Coordinates of C-alpha atoms and ligand atoms in Angstrom, one line a residue:
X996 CA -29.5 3.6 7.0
X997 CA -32.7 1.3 6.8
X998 CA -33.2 -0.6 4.3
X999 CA -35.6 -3.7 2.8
X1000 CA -32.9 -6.0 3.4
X1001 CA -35.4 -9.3 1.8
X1002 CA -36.3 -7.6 -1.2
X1003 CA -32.9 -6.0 -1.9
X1004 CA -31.6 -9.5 -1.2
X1005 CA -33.6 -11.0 -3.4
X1006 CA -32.2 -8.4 -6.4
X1007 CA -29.1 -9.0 -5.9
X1008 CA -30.0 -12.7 -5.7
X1009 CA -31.5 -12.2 -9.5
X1010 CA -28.7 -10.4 -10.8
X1011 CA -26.2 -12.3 -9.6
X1012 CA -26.7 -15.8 -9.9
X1013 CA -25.2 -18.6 -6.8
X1014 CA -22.4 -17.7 -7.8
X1015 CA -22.3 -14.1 -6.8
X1016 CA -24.3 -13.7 -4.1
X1017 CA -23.5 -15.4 -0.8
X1018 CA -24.2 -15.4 2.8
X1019 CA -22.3 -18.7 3.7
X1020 CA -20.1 -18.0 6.4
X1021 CA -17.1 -20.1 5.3
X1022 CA -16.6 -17.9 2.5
X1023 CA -17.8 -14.5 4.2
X1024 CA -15.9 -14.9 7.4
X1025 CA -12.2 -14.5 6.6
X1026 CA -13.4 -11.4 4.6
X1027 CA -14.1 -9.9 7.3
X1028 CA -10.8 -8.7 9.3
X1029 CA -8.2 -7.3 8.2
X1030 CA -4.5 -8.9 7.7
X1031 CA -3.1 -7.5 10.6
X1032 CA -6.6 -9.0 12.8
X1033 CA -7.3 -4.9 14.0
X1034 CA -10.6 -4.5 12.9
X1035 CA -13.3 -7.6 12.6
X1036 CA -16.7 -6.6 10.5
X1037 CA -19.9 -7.9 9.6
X1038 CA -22.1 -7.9 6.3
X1039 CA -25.3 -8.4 4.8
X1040 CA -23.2 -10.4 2.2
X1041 CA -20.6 -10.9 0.2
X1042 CA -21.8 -10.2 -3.7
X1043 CA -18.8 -11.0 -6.4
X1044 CA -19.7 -10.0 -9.5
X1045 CA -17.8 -11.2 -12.5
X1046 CA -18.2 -8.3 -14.9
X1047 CA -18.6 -4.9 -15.6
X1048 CA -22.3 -5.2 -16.1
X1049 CA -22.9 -6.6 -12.8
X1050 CA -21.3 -4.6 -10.9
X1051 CA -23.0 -1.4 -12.0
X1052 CA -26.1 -3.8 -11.7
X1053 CA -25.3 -4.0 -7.7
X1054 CA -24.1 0.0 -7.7
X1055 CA -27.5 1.2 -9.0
X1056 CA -29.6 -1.5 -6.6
X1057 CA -27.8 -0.6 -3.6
X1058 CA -27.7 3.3 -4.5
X1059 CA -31.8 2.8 -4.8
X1060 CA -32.0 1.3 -1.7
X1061 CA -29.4 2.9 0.2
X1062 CA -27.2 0.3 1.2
X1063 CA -23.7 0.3 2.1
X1064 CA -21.0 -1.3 -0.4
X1065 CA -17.5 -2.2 0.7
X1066 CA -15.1 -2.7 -2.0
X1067 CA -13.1 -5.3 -1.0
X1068 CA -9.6 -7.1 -3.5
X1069 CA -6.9 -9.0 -1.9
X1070 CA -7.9 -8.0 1.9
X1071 CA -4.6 -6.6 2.7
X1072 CA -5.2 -3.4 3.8
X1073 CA -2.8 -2.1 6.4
X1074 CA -5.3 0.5 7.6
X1075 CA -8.6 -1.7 7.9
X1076 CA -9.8 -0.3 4.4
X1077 CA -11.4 -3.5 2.7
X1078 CA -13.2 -4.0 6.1
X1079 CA -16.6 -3.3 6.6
X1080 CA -18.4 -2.0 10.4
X1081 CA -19.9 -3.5 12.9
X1082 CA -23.6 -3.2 11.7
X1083 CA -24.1 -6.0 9.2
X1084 CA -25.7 -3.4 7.1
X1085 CA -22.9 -3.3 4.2
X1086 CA -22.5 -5.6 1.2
X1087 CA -19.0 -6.9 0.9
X1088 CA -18.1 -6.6 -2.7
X1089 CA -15.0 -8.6 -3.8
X1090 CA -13.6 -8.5 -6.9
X1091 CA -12.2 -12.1 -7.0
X1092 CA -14.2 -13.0 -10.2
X1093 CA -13.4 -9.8 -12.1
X1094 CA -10.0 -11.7 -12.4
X1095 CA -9.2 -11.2 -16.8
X1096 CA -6.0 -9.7 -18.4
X1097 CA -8.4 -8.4 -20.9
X1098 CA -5.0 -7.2 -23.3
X1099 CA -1.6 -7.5 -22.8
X1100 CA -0.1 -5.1 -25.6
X1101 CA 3.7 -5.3 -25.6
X1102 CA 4.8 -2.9 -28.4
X1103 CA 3.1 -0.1 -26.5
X1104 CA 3.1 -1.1 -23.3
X1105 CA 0.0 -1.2 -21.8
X1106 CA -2.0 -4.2 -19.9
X1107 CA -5.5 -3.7 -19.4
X1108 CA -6.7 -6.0 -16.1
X1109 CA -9.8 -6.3 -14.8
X1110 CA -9.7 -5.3 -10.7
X1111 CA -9.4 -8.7 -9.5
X1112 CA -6.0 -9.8 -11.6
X1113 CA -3.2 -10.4 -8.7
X1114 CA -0.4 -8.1 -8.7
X1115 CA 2.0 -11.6 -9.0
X1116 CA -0.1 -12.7 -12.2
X1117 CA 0.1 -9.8 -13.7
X1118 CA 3.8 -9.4 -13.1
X1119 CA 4.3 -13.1 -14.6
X1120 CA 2.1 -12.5 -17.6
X1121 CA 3.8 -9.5 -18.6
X1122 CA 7.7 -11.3 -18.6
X1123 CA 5.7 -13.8 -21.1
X1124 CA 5.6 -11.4 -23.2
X1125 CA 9.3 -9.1 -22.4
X1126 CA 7.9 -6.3 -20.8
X1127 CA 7.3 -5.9 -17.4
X1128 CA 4.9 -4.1 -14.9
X1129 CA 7.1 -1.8 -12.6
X1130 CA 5.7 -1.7 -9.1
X1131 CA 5.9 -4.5 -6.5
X1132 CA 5.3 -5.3 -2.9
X1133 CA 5.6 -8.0 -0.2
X1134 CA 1.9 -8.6 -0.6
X1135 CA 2.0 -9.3 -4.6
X1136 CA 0.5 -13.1 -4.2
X1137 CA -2.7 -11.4 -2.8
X1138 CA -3.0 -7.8 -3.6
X1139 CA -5.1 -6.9 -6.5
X1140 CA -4.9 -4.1 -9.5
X1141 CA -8.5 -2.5 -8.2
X1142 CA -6.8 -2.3 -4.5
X1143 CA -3.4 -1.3 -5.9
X1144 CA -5.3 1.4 -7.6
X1145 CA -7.6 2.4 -4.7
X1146 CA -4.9 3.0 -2.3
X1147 CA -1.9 4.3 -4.8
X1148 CA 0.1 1.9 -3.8
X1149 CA 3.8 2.9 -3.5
X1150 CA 6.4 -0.7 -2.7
X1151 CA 9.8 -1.2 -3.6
X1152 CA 10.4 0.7 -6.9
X1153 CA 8.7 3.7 -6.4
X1154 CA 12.2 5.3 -6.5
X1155 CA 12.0 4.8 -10.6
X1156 CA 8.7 4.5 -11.6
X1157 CA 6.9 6.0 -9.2
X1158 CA 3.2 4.8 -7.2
X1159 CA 0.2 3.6 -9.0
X1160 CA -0.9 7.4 -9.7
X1161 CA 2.5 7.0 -12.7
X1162 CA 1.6 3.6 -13.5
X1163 CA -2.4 4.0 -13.9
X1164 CA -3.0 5.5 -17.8
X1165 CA -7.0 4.6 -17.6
X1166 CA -9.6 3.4 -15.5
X1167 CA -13.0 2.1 -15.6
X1168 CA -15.3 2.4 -12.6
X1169 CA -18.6 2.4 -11.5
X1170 CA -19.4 5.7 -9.7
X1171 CA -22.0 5.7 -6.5
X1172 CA -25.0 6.3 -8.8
X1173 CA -24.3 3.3 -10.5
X1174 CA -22.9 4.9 -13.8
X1175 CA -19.9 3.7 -15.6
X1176 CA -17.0 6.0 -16.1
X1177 CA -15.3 4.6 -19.4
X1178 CA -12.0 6.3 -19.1
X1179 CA -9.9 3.2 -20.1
X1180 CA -8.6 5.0 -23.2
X1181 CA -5.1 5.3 -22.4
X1182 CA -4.7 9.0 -24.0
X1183 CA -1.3 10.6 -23.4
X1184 CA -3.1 14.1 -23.4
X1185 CA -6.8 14.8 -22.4
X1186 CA -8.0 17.9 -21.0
X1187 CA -11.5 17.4 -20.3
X1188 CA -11.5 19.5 -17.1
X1189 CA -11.1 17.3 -13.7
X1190 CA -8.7 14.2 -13.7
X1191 CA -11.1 11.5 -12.7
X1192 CA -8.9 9.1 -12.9
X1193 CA -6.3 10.8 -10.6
X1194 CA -9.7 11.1 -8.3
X1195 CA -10.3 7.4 -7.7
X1196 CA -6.9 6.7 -7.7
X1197 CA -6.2 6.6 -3.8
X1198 CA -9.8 6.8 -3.4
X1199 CA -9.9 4.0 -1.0
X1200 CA -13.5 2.8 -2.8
X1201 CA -15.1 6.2 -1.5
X1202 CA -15.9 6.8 -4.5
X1203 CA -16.9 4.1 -6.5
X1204 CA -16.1 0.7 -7.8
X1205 CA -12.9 0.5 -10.2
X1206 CA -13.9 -2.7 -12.4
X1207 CA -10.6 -2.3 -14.5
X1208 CA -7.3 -0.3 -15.5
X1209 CA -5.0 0.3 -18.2
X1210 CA -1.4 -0.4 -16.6
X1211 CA 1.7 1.1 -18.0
X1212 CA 4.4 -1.6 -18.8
X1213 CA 8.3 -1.2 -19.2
X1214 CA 10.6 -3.3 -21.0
X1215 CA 11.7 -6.7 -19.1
X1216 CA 15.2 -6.2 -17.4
X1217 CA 18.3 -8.1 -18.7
X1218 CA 20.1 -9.1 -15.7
X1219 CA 19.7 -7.2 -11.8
X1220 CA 22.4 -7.3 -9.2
X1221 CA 21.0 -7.2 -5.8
X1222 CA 23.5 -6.1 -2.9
X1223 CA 23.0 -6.3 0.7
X1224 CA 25.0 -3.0 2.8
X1225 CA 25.6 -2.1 6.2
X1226 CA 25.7 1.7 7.2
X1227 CA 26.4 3.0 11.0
X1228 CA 23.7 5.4 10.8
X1229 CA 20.0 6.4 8.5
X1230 CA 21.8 9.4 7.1
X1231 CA 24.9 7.6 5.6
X1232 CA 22.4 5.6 3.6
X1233 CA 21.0 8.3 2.4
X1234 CA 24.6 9.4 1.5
X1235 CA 25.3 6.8 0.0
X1236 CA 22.0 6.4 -2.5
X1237 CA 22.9 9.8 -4.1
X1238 CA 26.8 8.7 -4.5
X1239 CA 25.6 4.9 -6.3
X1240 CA 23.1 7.4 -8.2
X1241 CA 25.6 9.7 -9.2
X1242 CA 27.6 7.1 -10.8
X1243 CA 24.7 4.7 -11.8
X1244 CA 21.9 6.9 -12.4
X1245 CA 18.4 5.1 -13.1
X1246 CA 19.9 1.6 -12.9
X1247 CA 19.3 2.4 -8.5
X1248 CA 15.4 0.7 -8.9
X1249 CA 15.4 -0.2 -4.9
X1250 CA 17.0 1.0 -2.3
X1251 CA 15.5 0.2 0.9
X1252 CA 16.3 0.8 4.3
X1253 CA 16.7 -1.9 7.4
X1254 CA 17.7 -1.3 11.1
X1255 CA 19.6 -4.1 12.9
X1256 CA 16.4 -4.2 14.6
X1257 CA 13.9 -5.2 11.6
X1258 CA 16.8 -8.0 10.4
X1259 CA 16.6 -9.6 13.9
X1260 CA 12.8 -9.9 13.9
X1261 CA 12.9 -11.2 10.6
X1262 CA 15.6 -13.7 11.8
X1263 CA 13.7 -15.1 14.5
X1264 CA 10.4 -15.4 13.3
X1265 CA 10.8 -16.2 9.6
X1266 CA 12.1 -19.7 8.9
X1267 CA 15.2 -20.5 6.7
X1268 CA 16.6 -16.6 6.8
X1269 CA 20.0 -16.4 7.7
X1270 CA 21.8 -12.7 8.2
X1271 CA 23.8 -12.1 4.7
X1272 CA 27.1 -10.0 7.2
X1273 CA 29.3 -11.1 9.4
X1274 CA 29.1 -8.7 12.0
X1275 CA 25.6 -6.9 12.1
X1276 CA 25.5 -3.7 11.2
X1277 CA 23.1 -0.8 13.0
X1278 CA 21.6 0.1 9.6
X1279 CA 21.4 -2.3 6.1
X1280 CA 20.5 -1.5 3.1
X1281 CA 19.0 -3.4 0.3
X1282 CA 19.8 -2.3 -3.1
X1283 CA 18.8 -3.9 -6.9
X1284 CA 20.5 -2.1 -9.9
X1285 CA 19.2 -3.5 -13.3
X1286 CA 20.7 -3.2 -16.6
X1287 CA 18.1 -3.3 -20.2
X1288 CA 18.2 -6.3 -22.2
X1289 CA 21.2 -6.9 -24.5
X1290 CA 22.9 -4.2 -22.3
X1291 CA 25.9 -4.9 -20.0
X1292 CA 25.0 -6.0 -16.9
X1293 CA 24.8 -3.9 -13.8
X1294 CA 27.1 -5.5 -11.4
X1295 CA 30.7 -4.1 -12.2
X1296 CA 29.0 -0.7 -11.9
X1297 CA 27.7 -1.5 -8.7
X1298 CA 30.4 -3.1 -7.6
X1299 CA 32.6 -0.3 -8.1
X1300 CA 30.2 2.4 -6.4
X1301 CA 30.2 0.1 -3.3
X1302 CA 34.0 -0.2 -2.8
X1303 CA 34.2 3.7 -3.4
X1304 CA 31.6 3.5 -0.9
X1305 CA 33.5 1.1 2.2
X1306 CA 36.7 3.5 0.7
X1307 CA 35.6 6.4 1.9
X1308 CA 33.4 5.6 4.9
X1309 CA 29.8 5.7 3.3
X1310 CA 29.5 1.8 3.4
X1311 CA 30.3 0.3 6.8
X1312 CA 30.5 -3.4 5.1
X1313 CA 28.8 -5.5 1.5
X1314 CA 27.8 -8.4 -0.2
X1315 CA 26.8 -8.8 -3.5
X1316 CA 24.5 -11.4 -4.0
X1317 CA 26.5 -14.4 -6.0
X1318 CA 23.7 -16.0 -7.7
X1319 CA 19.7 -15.6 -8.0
X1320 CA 18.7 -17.6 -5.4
X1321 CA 20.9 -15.3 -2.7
X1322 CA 18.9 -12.6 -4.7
X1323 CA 15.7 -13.8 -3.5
X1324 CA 16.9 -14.5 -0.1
X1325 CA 18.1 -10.8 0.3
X1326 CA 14.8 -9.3 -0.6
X1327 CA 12.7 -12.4 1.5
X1328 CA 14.8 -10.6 4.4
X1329 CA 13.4 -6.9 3.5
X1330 CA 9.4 -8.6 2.6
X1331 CA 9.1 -10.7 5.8
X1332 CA 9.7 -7.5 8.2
X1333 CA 6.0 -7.3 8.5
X1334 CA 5.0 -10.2 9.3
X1335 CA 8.0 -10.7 11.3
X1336 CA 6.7 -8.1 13.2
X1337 CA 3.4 -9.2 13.7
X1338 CA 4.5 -12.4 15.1
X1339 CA 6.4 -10.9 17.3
X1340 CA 4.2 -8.4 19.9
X1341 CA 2.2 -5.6 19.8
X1342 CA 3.5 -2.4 17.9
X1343 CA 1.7 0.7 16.5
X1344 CA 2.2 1.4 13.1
X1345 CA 2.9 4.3 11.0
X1346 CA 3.4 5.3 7.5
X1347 CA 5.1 8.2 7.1
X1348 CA 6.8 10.4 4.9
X1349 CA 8.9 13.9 4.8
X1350 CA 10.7 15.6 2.3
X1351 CA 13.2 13.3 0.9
X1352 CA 16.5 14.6 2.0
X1353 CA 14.9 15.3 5.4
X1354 CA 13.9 11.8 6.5
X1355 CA 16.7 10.2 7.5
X1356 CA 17.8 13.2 10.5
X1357 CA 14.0 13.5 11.0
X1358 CA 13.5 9.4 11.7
X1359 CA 16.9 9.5 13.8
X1360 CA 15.7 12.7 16.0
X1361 CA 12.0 11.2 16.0
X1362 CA 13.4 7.7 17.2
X1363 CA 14.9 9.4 20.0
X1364 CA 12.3 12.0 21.1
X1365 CA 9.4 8.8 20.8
X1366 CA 11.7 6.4 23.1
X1367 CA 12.3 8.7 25.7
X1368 CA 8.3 9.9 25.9
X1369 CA 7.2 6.4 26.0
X1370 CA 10.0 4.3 28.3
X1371 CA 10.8 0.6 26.6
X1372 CA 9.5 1.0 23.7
X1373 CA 11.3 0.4 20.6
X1374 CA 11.3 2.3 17.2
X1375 CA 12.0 0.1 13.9
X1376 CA 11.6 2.2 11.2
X1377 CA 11.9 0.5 7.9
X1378 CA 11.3 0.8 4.2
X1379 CA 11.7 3.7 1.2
X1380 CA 14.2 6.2 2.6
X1381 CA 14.9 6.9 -1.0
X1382 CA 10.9 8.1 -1.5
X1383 CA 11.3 9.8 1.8
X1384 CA 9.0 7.1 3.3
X1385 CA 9.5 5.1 6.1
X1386 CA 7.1 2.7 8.2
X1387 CA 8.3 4.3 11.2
X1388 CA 6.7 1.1 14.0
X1389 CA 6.6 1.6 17.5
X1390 CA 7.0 -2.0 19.1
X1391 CA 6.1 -2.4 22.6
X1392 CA 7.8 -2.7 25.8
X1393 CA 10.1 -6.2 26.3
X1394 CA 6.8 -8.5 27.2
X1395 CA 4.0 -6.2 27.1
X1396 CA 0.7 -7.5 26.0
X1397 CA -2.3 -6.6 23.6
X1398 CA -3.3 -4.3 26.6
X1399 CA -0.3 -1.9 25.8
X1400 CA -1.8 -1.0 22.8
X1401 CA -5.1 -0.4 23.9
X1402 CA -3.7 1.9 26.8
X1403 CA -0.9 3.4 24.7
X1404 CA -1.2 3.0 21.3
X1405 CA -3.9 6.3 20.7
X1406 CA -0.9 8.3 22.4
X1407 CA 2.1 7.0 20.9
X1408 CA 0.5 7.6 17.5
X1409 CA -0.5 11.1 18.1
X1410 CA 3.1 12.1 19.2
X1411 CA 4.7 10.5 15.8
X1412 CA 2.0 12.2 13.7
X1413 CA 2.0 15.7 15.7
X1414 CA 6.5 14.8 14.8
X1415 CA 5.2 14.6 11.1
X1416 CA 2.7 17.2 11.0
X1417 CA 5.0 19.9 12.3
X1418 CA 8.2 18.7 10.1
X1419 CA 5.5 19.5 7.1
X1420 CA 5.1 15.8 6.4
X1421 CA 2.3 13.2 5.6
X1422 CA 0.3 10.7 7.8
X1423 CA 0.0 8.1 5.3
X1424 CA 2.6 8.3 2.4
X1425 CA 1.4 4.7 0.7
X1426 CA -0.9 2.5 2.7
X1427 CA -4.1 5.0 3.0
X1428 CA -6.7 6.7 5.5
X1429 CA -8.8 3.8 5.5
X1430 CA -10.6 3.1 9.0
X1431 CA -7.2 3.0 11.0
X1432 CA -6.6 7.1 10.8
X1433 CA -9.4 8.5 10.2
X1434 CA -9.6 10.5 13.4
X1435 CA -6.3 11.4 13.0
X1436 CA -6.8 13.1 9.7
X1437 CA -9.4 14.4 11.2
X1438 CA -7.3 16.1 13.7
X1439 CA -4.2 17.6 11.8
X1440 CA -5.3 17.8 7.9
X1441 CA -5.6 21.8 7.3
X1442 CA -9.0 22.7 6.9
X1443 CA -8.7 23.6 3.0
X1444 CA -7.9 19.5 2.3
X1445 CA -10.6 18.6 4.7
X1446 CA -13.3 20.8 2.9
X1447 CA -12.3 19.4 -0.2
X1448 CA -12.3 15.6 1.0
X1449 CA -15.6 16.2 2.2
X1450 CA -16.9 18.3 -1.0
X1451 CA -15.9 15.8 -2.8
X1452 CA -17.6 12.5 -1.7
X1453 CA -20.7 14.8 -0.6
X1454 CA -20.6 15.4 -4.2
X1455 CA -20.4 12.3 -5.7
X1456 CA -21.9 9.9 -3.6
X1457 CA -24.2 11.9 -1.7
X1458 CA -26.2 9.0 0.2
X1459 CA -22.9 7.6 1.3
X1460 CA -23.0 4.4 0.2
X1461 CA -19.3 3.7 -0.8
X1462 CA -17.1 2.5 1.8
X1463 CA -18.7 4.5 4.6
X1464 CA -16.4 5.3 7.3
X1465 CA -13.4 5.2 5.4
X1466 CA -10.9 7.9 4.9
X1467 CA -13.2 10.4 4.9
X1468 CA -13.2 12.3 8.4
X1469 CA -16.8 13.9 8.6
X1470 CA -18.0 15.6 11.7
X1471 CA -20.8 13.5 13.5
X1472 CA -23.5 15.3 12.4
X1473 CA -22.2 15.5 8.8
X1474 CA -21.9 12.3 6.9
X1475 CA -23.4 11.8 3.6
X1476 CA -27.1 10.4 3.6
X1477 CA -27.7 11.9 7.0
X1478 CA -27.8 15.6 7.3
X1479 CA -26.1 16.5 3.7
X1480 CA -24.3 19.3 5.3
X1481 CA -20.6 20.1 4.5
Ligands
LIG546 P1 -7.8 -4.4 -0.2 O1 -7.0 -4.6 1.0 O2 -8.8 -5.4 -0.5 O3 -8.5 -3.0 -0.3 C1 -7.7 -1.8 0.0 C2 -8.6 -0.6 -0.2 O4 -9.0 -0.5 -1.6 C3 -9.9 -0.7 0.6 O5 -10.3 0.6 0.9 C4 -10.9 -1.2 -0.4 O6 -12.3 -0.9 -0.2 C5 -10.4 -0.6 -1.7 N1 -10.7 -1.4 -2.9 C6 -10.2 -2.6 -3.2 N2 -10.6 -3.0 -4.5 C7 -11.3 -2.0 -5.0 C8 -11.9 -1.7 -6.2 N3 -11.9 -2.6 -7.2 N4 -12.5 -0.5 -6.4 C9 -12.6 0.4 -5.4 N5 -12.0 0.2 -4.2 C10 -11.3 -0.9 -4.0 N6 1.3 -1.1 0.4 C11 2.1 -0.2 -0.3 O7 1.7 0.8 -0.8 N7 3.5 -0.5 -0.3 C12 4.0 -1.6 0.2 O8 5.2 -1.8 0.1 C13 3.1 -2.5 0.8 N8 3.6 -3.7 1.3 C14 2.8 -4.6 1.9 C15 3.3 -5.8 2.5 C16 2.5 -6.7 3.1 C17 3.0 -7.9 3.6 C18 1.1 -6.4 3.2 C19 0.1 -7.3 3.9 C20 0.6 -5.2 2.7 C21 1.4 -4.3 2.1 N9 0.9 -3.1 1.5 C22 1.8 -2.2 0.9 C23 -0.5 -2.7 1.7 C24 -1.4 -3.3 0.6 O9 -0.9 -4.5 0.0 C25 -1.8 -2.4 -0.5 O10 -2.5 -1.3 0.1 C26 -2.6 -3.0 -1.6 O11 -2.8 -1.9 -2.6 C27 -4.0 -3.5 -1.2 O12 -4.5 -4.3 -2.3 P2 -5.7 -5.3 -2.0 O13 -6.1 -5.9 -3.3 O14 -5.3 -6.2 -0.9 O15 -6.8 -4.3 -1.5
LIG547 C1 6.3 -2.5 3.5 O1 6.9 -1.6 3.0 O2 6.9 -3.6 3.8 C2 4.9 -2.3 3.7 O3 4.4 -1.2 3.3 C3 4.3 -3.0 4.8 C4 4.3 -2.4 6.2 O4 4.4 -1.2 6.3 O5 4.2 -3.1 7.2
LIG548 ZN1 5.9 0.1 2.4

């Protein structure tokens, strides 16, 4: 793609103001690799618009000249998505000054936030008012609504509410011609042929610029009991979320899994963590029941389904947290794995899901079968057994390098997706395609999903402009603005 990089420069210069358009390296640098430091990018520049208006303004001069746009929010992608190639052709396009609540309406439940609000902003501006917005993650202080929405994000309540596809009820975005789609409305029924909205949700800015969203909202909780359990293996967990369901029901909001193995990382690398058993168990769970406001409170309930559970050998050992701040330091425990993780060594990562009852004998068998293919290495698979999702990481042999991962990663990968593929299940089940698997949806989507994928951004962003090289796989020959064929 060659374009007239001074005059389109000096458009986007016009339009923009110094505020918005910006090639100072200070501020386009750290944009430009990703949180885990896989991929490193270059751009043209970094444009940040601060409205609707402009951004369709940048859209329709960059669709005329047939430059590449990068959506980029709170950079923390885990599959290189908000980072742009090699070239220094693309325009890095954060949404950092598209930053507005524009309404917060508690009676009926619905925030509208431009792209750029912060997931942590919005979650505190919400309590202001009693309601709350039901869908959190270890990377709320950075991750924005517009990358929430592009990837679907799924987190630690999924279990209840659901991913951002449940949460979303209407978007606005500027497609790759530049046009606004004005689908904000949040209308409980609306048959106008295909779901737009559900199209650029998980989109991974392929296929256009979302600038805002209408966000559901659910009452505030009265009071939360947080529990930490040990379990000797994956599948008694999952026994024992469906006996604390049977006898709590909806009040379960997270239940996530950790291996002895994720705890330790987190205990050596993240300060002030202390373990909250005794004696360490092989597998913990992290558990938060809530009750409604003016409703009684959830611990008794919870209480009583864990001593059932220790009773009759579900529950290995539990502690419920005593106060608020042991609250937060259970859940600090389950939010630093990743970076925990990252300090420690090299490890490929892997986001997978099966169907839900099947996960926990698939991760055990899959564990086993990936260890004994690739000598010292060391599963920790962590995260939302109860959404049949797990971040199933493959750490490195004791004292390996980076160099294991360039020599091994490629192959351990392909064995844990071929594992997926065959038990019927999914490569990425929250974090996205993005650049990190691209190949590898390339090699074991079906052909029917891959002609659509393709179909689909052929059809609405036929010179490829949108986050090129992003989740979708095109043959080499094939990519939109080059030959046009499917
Ligand atoms: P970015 O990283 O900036 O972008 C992500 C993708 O969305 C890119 O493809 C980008 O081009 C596109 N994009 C961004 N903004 C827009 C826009 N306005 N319009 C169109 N496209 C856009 N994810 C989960 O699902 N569950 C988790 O539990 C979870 N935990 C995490 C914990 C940590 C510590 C970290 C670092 C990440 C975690 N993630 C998790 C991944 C990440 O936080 C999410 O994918 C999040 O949705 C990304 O938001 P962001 O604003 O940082 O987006
Ligand atoms: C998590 O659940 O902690 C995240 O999705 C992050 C990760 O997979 O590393
Ligand atoms: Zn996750």
């Amino acid at each position: 793609m060659v374009y007239d990089r001074d005059a389109l420069f000096g458009k986007l210069r016009d339009l923009l103001g110094p505020k918005g358009f910006s090639t100072d390296p200070t501020a386009l640098v750290p944009r430009l690799s990703d949180w885990r430091g896989r991929y490193h990018g270059k751009a043209a520049a970094l444009l940040s618009p601060a409205s609707t208006a402009e951004v369709a303004g940048i859209v329709a001069l960059c669709a005329a000249a047939g430059a590449p746009l990068v959506p980029q929010g709170g950079n923390t992608s885990m599959v290189g998505g908000a980072t742009p190639d090699a070239s220094g052709t693309s325009f890095l396009v954060s949404t950092a000054r598209l930053n507005r609540i524009r309404s917060l309406d508690a009676a009926a439940g619905i925030a509208v936030c431009e792209a750029g609000v912060i997931l942590a902003e919005l979650h505190e501006q919400a309590l202001a008012v009693g309601r709350r917005f039901p869908l959190t993650l270890g990377a709320r202080g950075s991750a924005t609504i517009g990358g929430l929405v592009s990837t679907n994000a799924g987190g630690t309540q999924v279990l209840r509410f659901g991913p951002m596809r449940a949460l979303v009820l209407g978007l606005e975005a500027v497609l790759p011609d530049g046009s606004l789609f004005e689908g904000l409305a949040a209308l409980r029924k609306d048959n106008r042929g295909y779901d737009l909205r559900q199209l650029l949700i998980g989109a991974e800015g392929t296929l256009g610029i979302v600038t805002a969203a209408s966000l559901r909202l659910v009452p505030a909780i009265g009071e939360r009991a947080v529990a930490w359990v040990g379990v000797e293996t994956a599948p008694k967990a999952m026994t024992l979320l469906r006996h604390l369901e049977a006898t709590m029901g909806e009040a379960i909001e997270s239940f996530e899994l950790v291996p002895r193995s994720a705890l330790e990382l987190v205990l050596a690398h993240v300060p002030g963590t202390r373990a909250p058993l005794a004696t360490p168990a092989p597998w913990n769970v992290l558990i938060e029941a809530v009750s409604p406001m003016s409703a009684p409170g959830p611990e008794p309930l919870l209480y009583e389904g864990l001593r059932s559970a220790l009773e009759t050998g579900i529950a290995a050992d539990a502690v419920i947290a005593a106060s608020e701040a042991q609250a937060g330091a259970f859940w600090r425990l389950r939010d630093s794995i990743s970076e925990a993780e990252k300090q420690d060594g090299p490890a490929t990562k892997h986001d997978i899901s099966v169907a839900v009852e099947a996960m926990a004998g698939f991760m055990t068998e899959a564990a086993a079968a990936v260890e004994a293919r690739f000598p010292g290495t060391r599963v920790n698979a962590f995260g939302h057994l109860g959404d049949g999702n797990v971040h199933f990481n493959v750490r490195a042999p004791e004292g390996a390098g980076p160099a294991w991962l360039e020599a091994e990663g490629e192959a351990v990968s392909q064995y844990v997706h071929d594992l997926v593929t065959r038990a019927g299940g999914s490569i990425s089940a929250e974090h996205g395609i993005g650049q990190m698997k691209l190949a590898e949806l390339g090699r074991l989507a079906d052909p029917a999903r891959l002609h659509a994928l393709r179909a689909i951004k052929q059809a609405l962003d036929p010179k490829g402009i949108m986050n090129p090289g992003k989740l979708v796989p095109f043959e080499a020959s094939s990519h939109p603005g080059e030959s046009g064929d499917l």
